[in-house]
Short mmCIF file of C-alpha atoms in Angstrom, two decimals:
data_model
loop_
_atom_site.label_atom_id
_atom_site.label_comp_id
_atom_site.label_asym_id
_atom_site.label_seq_id
_atom_site.Cartn_x
_atom_site.Cartn_y
_atom_site.Cartn_z
CA MET A 185 -219.99 102.57 14.45
CA LYS A 186 -219.17 104.10 17.35
CA LYS A 187 -220.31 100.93 19.74
CA LEU A 188 -217.74 98.47 17.77
CA ALA A 189 -215.13 101.21 18.75
CA LEU A 190 -215.79 101.60 22.16
CA PHE A 191 -215.69 97.82 22.77
CA ALA A 192 -212.77 98.24 21.40
CA LEU A 193 -210.78 100.83 24.68
CA PHE A 194 -212.58 98.42 26.77
CA SER A 195 -209.41 96.43 27.51
CA LEU A 196 -206.65 99.10 27.40
CA ILE A 197 -209.84 101.57 29.69
CA THR A 198 -209.66 98.68 32.48
CA ILE A 199 -205.55 98.34 32.57
CA THR A 200 -205.46 101.30 32.86
CA SER A 201 -208.57 102.40 35.70
CA LYS A 202 -206.71 100.63 37.91
CA ALA A 203 -202.98 101.91 37.36
CA GLN A 204 -204.63 105.43 38.84
CA ASP A 205 -203.56 103.36 42.11
CA LEU A 206 -200.06 102.77 41.39
CA ASP A 207 -200.04 106.34 42.07
CA ALA A 208 -199.22 105.91 45.83
CA LEU A 209 -196.30 103.71 45.22
CA PHE A 210 -194.33 106.49 44.59
CA ALA A 211 -194.77 107.52 48.15
CA ALA A 212 -192.77 104.34 48.20
CA GLY A 213 -189.74 105.66 45.51
CA GLU A 214 -189.72 106.33 41.80
CA GLU A 215 -187.98 102.76 41.29
CA SER A 216 -190.00 100.73 43.98
CA ALA A 217 -193.03 101.80 41.63
CA GLU A 218 -191.60 101.51 38.55
CA ARG A 219 -191.03 97.64 39.68
CA PHE A 220 -194.49 97.50 40.87
CA THR A 221 -196.47 99.19 37.95
CA SER A 222 -194.39 96.48 35.85
CA ASP A 223 -195.46 93.64 37.42
CA TYR A 224 -199.05 94.68 37.76
CA LEU A 225 -199.83 95.16 34.42
CA ARG A 226 -197.52 92.79 32.13
CA PRO A 227 -199.77 90.09 32.30
CA ALA A 228 -203.23 92.27 30.92
CA THR A 229 -200.63 93.78 28.58
CA ASN A 230 -199.75 90.30 27.23
CA GLY A 231 -203.15 89.14 26.90
CA LEU A 232 -204.58 91.94 25.10
CA MET A 233 -202.20 91.01 22.74
CA HIS A 234 -202.72 88.12 21.78
CA SER A 235 -206.59 89.16 21.73
CA MET A 236 -205.68 91.67 19.62
CA ASN A 237 -204.36 88.50 17.07
CA ALA A 238 -207.31 86.46 16.45
CA GLY A 239 -209.68 86.96 13.54
CA TRP A 240 -207.11 87.52 11.17
CA PHE A 241 -208.42 84.54 8.59
CA ASN A 242 -211.31 82.61 8.43
CA THR A 243 -209.84 80.63 5.25
CA ALA A 244 -207.37 79.50 3.03
CA ASP A 245 -208.83 80.16 0.35
CA ALA A 246 -207.23 83.79 -1.40
CA LYS A 247 -209.65 85.63 -2.32
CA PRO A 248 -208.87 86.06 -6.92
CA LEU A 249 -208.04 89.41 -8.68
CA GLY A 250 -210.65 91.78 -6.43
CA GLY A 251 -213.07 89.46 -4.35
CA PHE A 252 -213.49 91.56 -1.68
CA GLU A 253 -215.43 91.08 2.68
CA ILE A 254 -215.95 92.98 4.99
CA SER A 255 -216.03 91.65 8.99
CA ILE A 256 -216.81 92.53 11.89
CA ILE A 257 -215.20 90.75 14.43
CA ALA A 258 -215.38 90.78 17.92
CA ASN A 259 -211.99 88.69 19.38
CA ALA A 260 -211.06 88.30 23.80
CA SER A 261 -208.08 86.33 25.19
CA MET A 262 -208.91 84.58 28.34
CA VAL A 263 -207.08 84.62 31.01
CA LYS A 264 -205.63 82.10 33.27
CA ASP A 265 -205.92 82.41 37.27
CA GLU A 266 -201.74 82.38 37.42
CA HIS A 267 -202.17 85.81 35.19
CA LYS A 268 -204.52 87.49 38.09
CA MET A 269 -201.78 87.38 41.08
CA PHE A 270 -198.28 87.90 41.11
CA LEU A 271 -195.63 86.79 43.77
CA LEU A 272 -194.48 90.28 45.84
CA ASP A 273 -191.25 90.00 47.41
CA LEU A 274 -190.45 93.25 49.54
CA ASP A 275 -186.84 91.96 50.35
CA THR A 276 -186.58 92.94 46.50
CA TYR A 277 -187.79 96.31 47.44
CA ASP A 278 -185.94 97.61 50.39
CA ASN A 279 -182.28 100.53 49.21
CA GLU A 280 -180.43 102.27 52.00
CA GLU A 281 -183.28 104.80 52.20
CA VAL A 282 -186.08 102.58 53.15
CA THR A 283 -187.13 99.44 54.66
CA PHE A 284 -190.94 97.29 53.20
CA GLU A 285 -193.44 95.27 54.85
CA PHE A 286 -196.83 93.90 55.24
CA THR A 287 -199.28 94.27 58.07
CA ASP A 288 -197.98 90.84 58.51
CA SER A 289 -194.45 91.80 59.48
CA SER A 290 -194.50 87.91 60.17
CA VAL A 291 -194.42 87.19 55.85
CA ARG A 292 -191.92 89.17 53.47
CA ALA A 293 -193.24 88.13 50.09
CA ARG A 294 -196.73 87.21 49.00
CA ASN A 295 -199.05 86.90 46.69
CA VAL A 296 -200.53 90.53 45.73
CA ALA A 297 -203.29 90.96 42.87
CA THR A 298 -201.97 91.58 38.49
CA ALA A 299 -204.15 94.58 36.50
CA LEU A 300 -206.67 91.66 36.62
CA GLY A 301 -207.01 89.89 39.82
CA GLU A 302 -207.47 91.48 43.36
CA ASN A 303 -207.00 91.66 47.04
CA ASN A 304 -209.69 90.76 48.85
CA PRO A 305 -209.34 91.68 51.35
CA ASP A 306 -206.99 95.18 50.80
CA ILE A 307 -203.19 94.26 51.07
CA ASP A 308 -201.50 97.52 53.02
CA ILE A 309 -198.24 97.68 53.26
CA ILE A 310 -195.74 99.66 55.74
CA VAL A 311 -192.78 102.10 54.73
CA ARG A 312 -189.56 103.11 56.69
CA ASN A 313 -187.32 105.66 57.17
CA ARG A 314 -184.01 104.44 57.98
CA ASP A 315 -182.97 107.15 59.85
CA PHE A 316 -185.88 108.06 61.14
CA PRO A 317 -187.88 104.81 61.69
CA ASN A 318 -191.13 106.39 63.91
CA ILE A 319 -191.30 108.51 60.15
CA ASN A 320 -193.44 105.76 57.86
CA GLU A 321 -196.02 105.51 55.03
CA ARG A 322 -198.88 102.94 54.81
CA ILE A 323 -199.96 102.47 51.06
CA THR A 324 -202.86 99.82 49.96
CA LEU A 325 -201.43 97.53 47.04
CA PRO A 326 -204.58 98.74 44.36
CA SER A 327 -207.15 95.79 43.35
CA GLY A 328 -207.36 95.07 39.89
CA LEU A 329 -210.10 93.55 37.76
CA GLY A 330 -211.93 91.57 40.37
CA ASP A 331 -215.18 90.71 38.68
CA ALA A 332 -216.04 87.59 36.25
CA SER A 333 -215.39 90.11 33.53
CA ALA A 334 -211.46 89.21 34.75
CA ASN A 335 -211.49 86.13 32.83
CA LEU A 336 -211.98 87.86 29.01
CA LEU A 337 -210.32 90.40 27.93
CA PRO A 338 -211.53 91.98 24.81
CA THR A 339 -211.17 93.31 21.05
CA ALA A 340 -213.33 94.97 18.76
CA PHE A 341 -212.76 96.38 15.30
CA ILE A 342 -214.47 96.03 11.29
CA GLN A 343 -211.65 94.54 8.88
CA GLY A 344 -211.66 94.51 4.93
CA ALA A 345 -209.82 91.87 2.85
CA LEU A 346 -208.77 92.33 -0.67
CA GLY A 347 -207.49 90.18 -3.40
CA ILE A 348 -204.80 92.14 -6.22
CA SER A 349 -203.65 89.36 -7.81
CA GLN A 350 -203.88 85.44 -8.05
CA GLY A 351 -202.85 83.73 -4.63
CA ILE A 352 -202.22 87.30 -2.98
CA GLU A 353 -204.74 88.65 -0.61
CA LEU A 354 -204.39 92.07 1.37
CA LYS A 355 -206.31 92.48 4.43
CA ALA A 356 -206.45 96.07 7.02
CA ARG A 357 -208.27 96.42 10.64
CA PHE A 358 -208.83 99.72 12.76
CA VAL A 359 -210.90 100.85 14.98
CA PRO A 360 -211.34 104.83 14.80
CA LYS A 361 -210.15 107.43 16.88
CA ILE A 362 -211.78 107.82 20.21
CA LYS A 363 -211.23 110.69 22.59
CA THR A 364 -213.46 111.11 26.22
CA ASP A 365 -212.54 113.86 28.17
CA ASP A 366 -210.04 110.83 30.24
CA VAL A 367 -209.76 108.06 27.00
CA GLU A 368 -207.92 109.21 23.28
CA LEU A 369 -207.63 105.14 21.77
CA GLY A 370 -207.29 103.84 18.34
CA MET A 371 -206.10 100.11 16.60
CA PHE A 372 -205.42 99.96 13.04
CA GLY A 373 -202.94 96.93 11.01
CA ALA A 374 -203.29 95.45 8.00
CA GLY A 375 -201.56 91.79 6.80
CA VAL A 376 -200.50 90.08 3.45
CA GLN A 377 -202.10 86.32 3.04
CA PHE A 378 -201.29 84.48 -0.11
CA GLU A 379 -202.05 81.19 -1.26
CA VAL A 380 -199.36 78.23 -2.06
CA THR A 381 -202.23 76.42 -3.63
CA LYS A 382 -203.05 78.69 -5.96
CA TRP A 383 -199.72 78.30 -7.91
CA LEU A 384 -199.87 74.56 -7.58
CA PRO A 385 -201.31 73.54 -11.66
CA ALA A 386 -203.90 70.60 -9.59
CA ASP A 387 -205.55 73.55 -7.62
CA LYS A 388 -209.20 73.14 -8.97
CA LEU A 389 -209.37 70.24 -8.34
CA LEU A 390 -207.15 69.85 -4.54
CA PRO A 391 -209.66 69.57 -2.01
CA ILE A 392 -208.09 72.42 0.58
CA ALA A 393 -206.30 75.72 0.04
CA ILE A 394 -202.77 76.57 2.01
CA SER A 395 -201.73 79.64 2.51
CA GLY A 396 -198.78 81.81 4.49
CA LEU A 397 -199.89 84.63 6.76
CA VAL A 398 -198.21 87.61 8.17
CA ALA A 399 -200.20 90.30 9.82
CA TYR A 400 -199.03 93.64 12.10
CA THR A 401 -201.20 95.15 14.76
CA ASN A 402 -200.29 98.40 16.18
CA LEU A 403 -202.91 99.98 19.84
CA ASN A 404 -202.38 103.19 21.45
CA GLY A 405 -204.10 105.09 24.41
CA SER A 406 -204.54 107.76 26.44
CA TYR A 407 -206.32 107.84 29.56
CA ASP A 408 -205.61 111.18 31.47
CA ILE A 409 -205.53 110.36 35.24
CA SER A 410 -204.67 113.73 36.58
CA GLY A 411 -209.16 114.03 38.06
CA THR A 412 -208.37 111.14 39.97
CA SER A 413 -204.43 110.88 41.25
CA GLY A 414 -203.16 110.32 44.99
CA VAL A 415 -200.84 112.46 44.07
CA SER A 416 -200.49 115.89 43.53
CA GLY A 417 -199.38 117.02 40.35
CA SER A 418 -200.13 118.17 37.21
CA ASP A 419 -200.47 116.59 33.12
CA GLN A 420 -201.43 113.46 34.94
CA ARG A 421 -201.82 110.63 32.34
CA LEU A 422 -200.48 107.22 31.14
CA GLU A 423 -199.71 106.45 27.07
CA ASN A 424 -199.81 102.50 26.02
CA ASP A 425 -198.35 101.91 22.67
CA THR A 426 -198.94 98.51 21.57
CA SER A 427 -197.63 96.57 18.82
CA THR A 428 -197.51 92.85 17.43
CA TRP A 429 -196.40 90.44 14.32
CA LEU A 430 -198.04 87.75 13.62
CA PHE A 431 -197.27 85.12 11.02
CA GLN A 432 -199.12 82.47 10.71
CA ALA A 433 -200.09 79.48 8.24
CA ILE A 434 -203.32 78.04 7.27
CA VAL A 435 -205.10 75.00 6.57
CA SER A 436 -209.30 74.87 4.95
CA THR A 437 -211.55 72.74 3.07
CA LYS A 438 -212.48 74.30 -0.15
CA LEU A 439 -216.63 72.92 0.24
CA PRO A 440 -219.61 75.40 -0.76
CA VAL A 441 -221.41 75.60 2.19
CA ILE A 442 -219.58 74.60 5.41
CA ASN A 443 -215.99 74.90 5.83
CA PHE A 444 -213.24 74.91 8.87
CA TYR A 445 -210.08 75.66 9.11
CA GLY A 446 -206.82 75.73 11.21
CA GLY A 447 -202.86 76.01 10.99
CA VAL A 448 -200.13 77.33 13.47
CA GLY A 449 -198.34 81.16 13.81
CA TYR A 450 -195.81 82.78 15.57
CA ILE A 451 -196.50 85.86 17.71
CA LYS A 452 -194.23 87.99 18.64
CA GLY A 453 -195.40 92.17 20.68
CA LYS A 454 -193.94 94.02 22.79
CA SER A 455 -196.12 96.87 24.77
CA GLU A 456 -194.91 99.74 25.90
CA SER A 457 -196.50 101.98 28.83
CA ASP A 458 -195.40 105.56 30.00
CA VAL A 459 -196.32 107.07 33.39
CA LEU A 460 -196.12 110.78 32.32
CA GLY A 461 -196.57 114.02 33.43
CA THR A 462 -195.75 115.96 37.33
CA TYR A 463 -195.96 114.07 40.77
CA THR A 464 -194.80 115.57 44.13
CA VAL A 465 -195.18 113.32 47.34
CA THR A 466 -195.58 115.59 50.16
CA SER A 467 -196.08 112.84 52.73
CA GLY A 468 -194.38 110.39 54.36
CA PRO A 469 -191.31 108.99 54.53
CA PHE A 470 -189.39 111.19 51.71
CA VAL A 471 -189.04 114.58 51.47
CA THR A 472 -190.90 116.83 49.53
CA GLU A 473 -189.61 115.75 45.42
CA SER A 474 -192.22 115.78 41.96
CA TYR A 475 -191.48 114.02 39.50
CA ILE A 476 -191.59 114.36 36.00
CA ASP A 477 -192.55 111.87 33.20
CA PRO A 478 -191.05 109.52 36.17
CA PHE A 479 -190.76 106.80 34.45
CA SER A 480 -192.28 103.50 31.10
CA VAL A 481 -192.01 100.24 32.22
CA SER A 482 -192.76 97.31 28.65
CA SER A 483 -193.68 93.58 28.33
CA GLU A 484 -192.88 91.65 25.59
CA VAL A 485 -194.59 88.01 24.21
CA SER A 486 -193.41 84.86 21.68
CA ASP A 487 -194.95 82.51 21.68
CA VAL A 488 -197.16 79.86 19.33
CA ARG A 489 -199.79 79.27 19.14
CA ALA A 490 -202.94 76.78 17.22
CA THR A 491 -206.23 78.08 15.67
CA ILE A 492 -208.78 75.93 14.52
CA GLY A 493 -212.40 77.49 12.74
CA THR A 494 -215.57 76.78 10.62
CA LYS A 495 -217.77 79.53 8.89
CA LEU A 496 -220.49 79.06 7.44
CA LYS A 497 -221.36 80.88 3.68
CA VAL A 498 -225.04 82.53 3.77
CA GLY A 499 -225.05 83.52 -0.12
CA PHE A 500 -223.10 87.26 0.41
CA PHE A 501 -223.03 86.36 4.02
CA ARG A 502 -220.56 84.01 6.47
CA LEU A 503 -220.30 83.76 9.98
CA ASN A 504 -216.74 81.96 11.48
CA ALA A 505 -216.35 81.07 14.83
CA GLU A 506 -211.99 80.24 15.94
CA TYR A 507 -210.11 78.73 19.05
CA HIS A 508 -206.78 79.72 20.01
CA LEU A 509 -204.08 77.02 22.18
CA SER A 510 -201.11 80.46 23.66
CA GLU A 511 -199.84 81.72 27.00
CA PHE A 512 -204.09 83.45 27.06
CA ASN A 513 -206.37 81.28 25.41
CA ALA A 514 -208.38 83.35 23.09
CA PHE A 515 -211.63 82.94 20.65
CA SER A 516 -212.79 84.43 17.81
CA VAL A 517 -216.00 85.25 15.51
CA GLY A 518 -217.51 87.00 12.87
CA LEU A 519 -219.97 88.87 10.74
CA ASN A 520 -218.33 88.32 7.37
CA PHE A 521 -220.15 89.77 4.03
CA GLY A 522 -218.28 90.33 0.17
CA PHE A 523 -218.16 89.10 -3.26
CA ARG A 524 -214.76 87.10 -4.29
#
């Protein structure tokens, strides 16, 4: 159980551990730090929302009353190159107090790394005080993961399903609350699947099953950045709350050993990240100033997805694998056992 939960931690930790480098942007002002943080984190949190919604089903054939299934599921959304960079336009950052420039002053806009990318070599910007141009701050922009693991955003959990009546099945998934010195994280979800073919007179004769699914998933975590922050202060942390809804139409075969399933779904979700604690800027183009719980950033997804999968039955055990096509393509594998 502990190893499974730690695997689920990977996505949020790898996103938030890179966010500690964002503290240095306070030297350029709170508004600039908020804008950059939002652009930097958005691809990672959006990819995580797609990963969280894989693995909710492996058939359209709902379990009968008392039928159950316990599953160990691992998901991952796939990161495209376009998710690893974003365009940083310094003209949109200049304000009445400061101006921004790259060390290569011939350009005002260029692609820089998101939390899933890498700046290689490092990219620096210079923040100049308009009244005193000789007073400036040089900031190295944070890189993201920058290795092969950045191509996947994984999640993992334990999931249960229970048939409660003709054609209706309840589902639940969770990762037990995990707390370490720096990270606290938990995930849970609930859903209901209803098979419309169970309500037809010829149900037993039909070679396929057709179902609908509605599911909710929530992931929340906190990452303590006080020990590695580039800005003095106290109780510095990044807290994230991510919630998603899935609405899915499912169709599957009803064969004894191997079956195929698929469908079309709609994902809607929101991820909110709060930069909390006290941050005191003591150098650069600003006088000493403290920021308390300075800002929050959020991102939203609203995407259609298509799913195709297969499931193999071996006694009480079932193995399934599926693939999803959407803004972030995703795949899922599951080990399932139970009685139907």
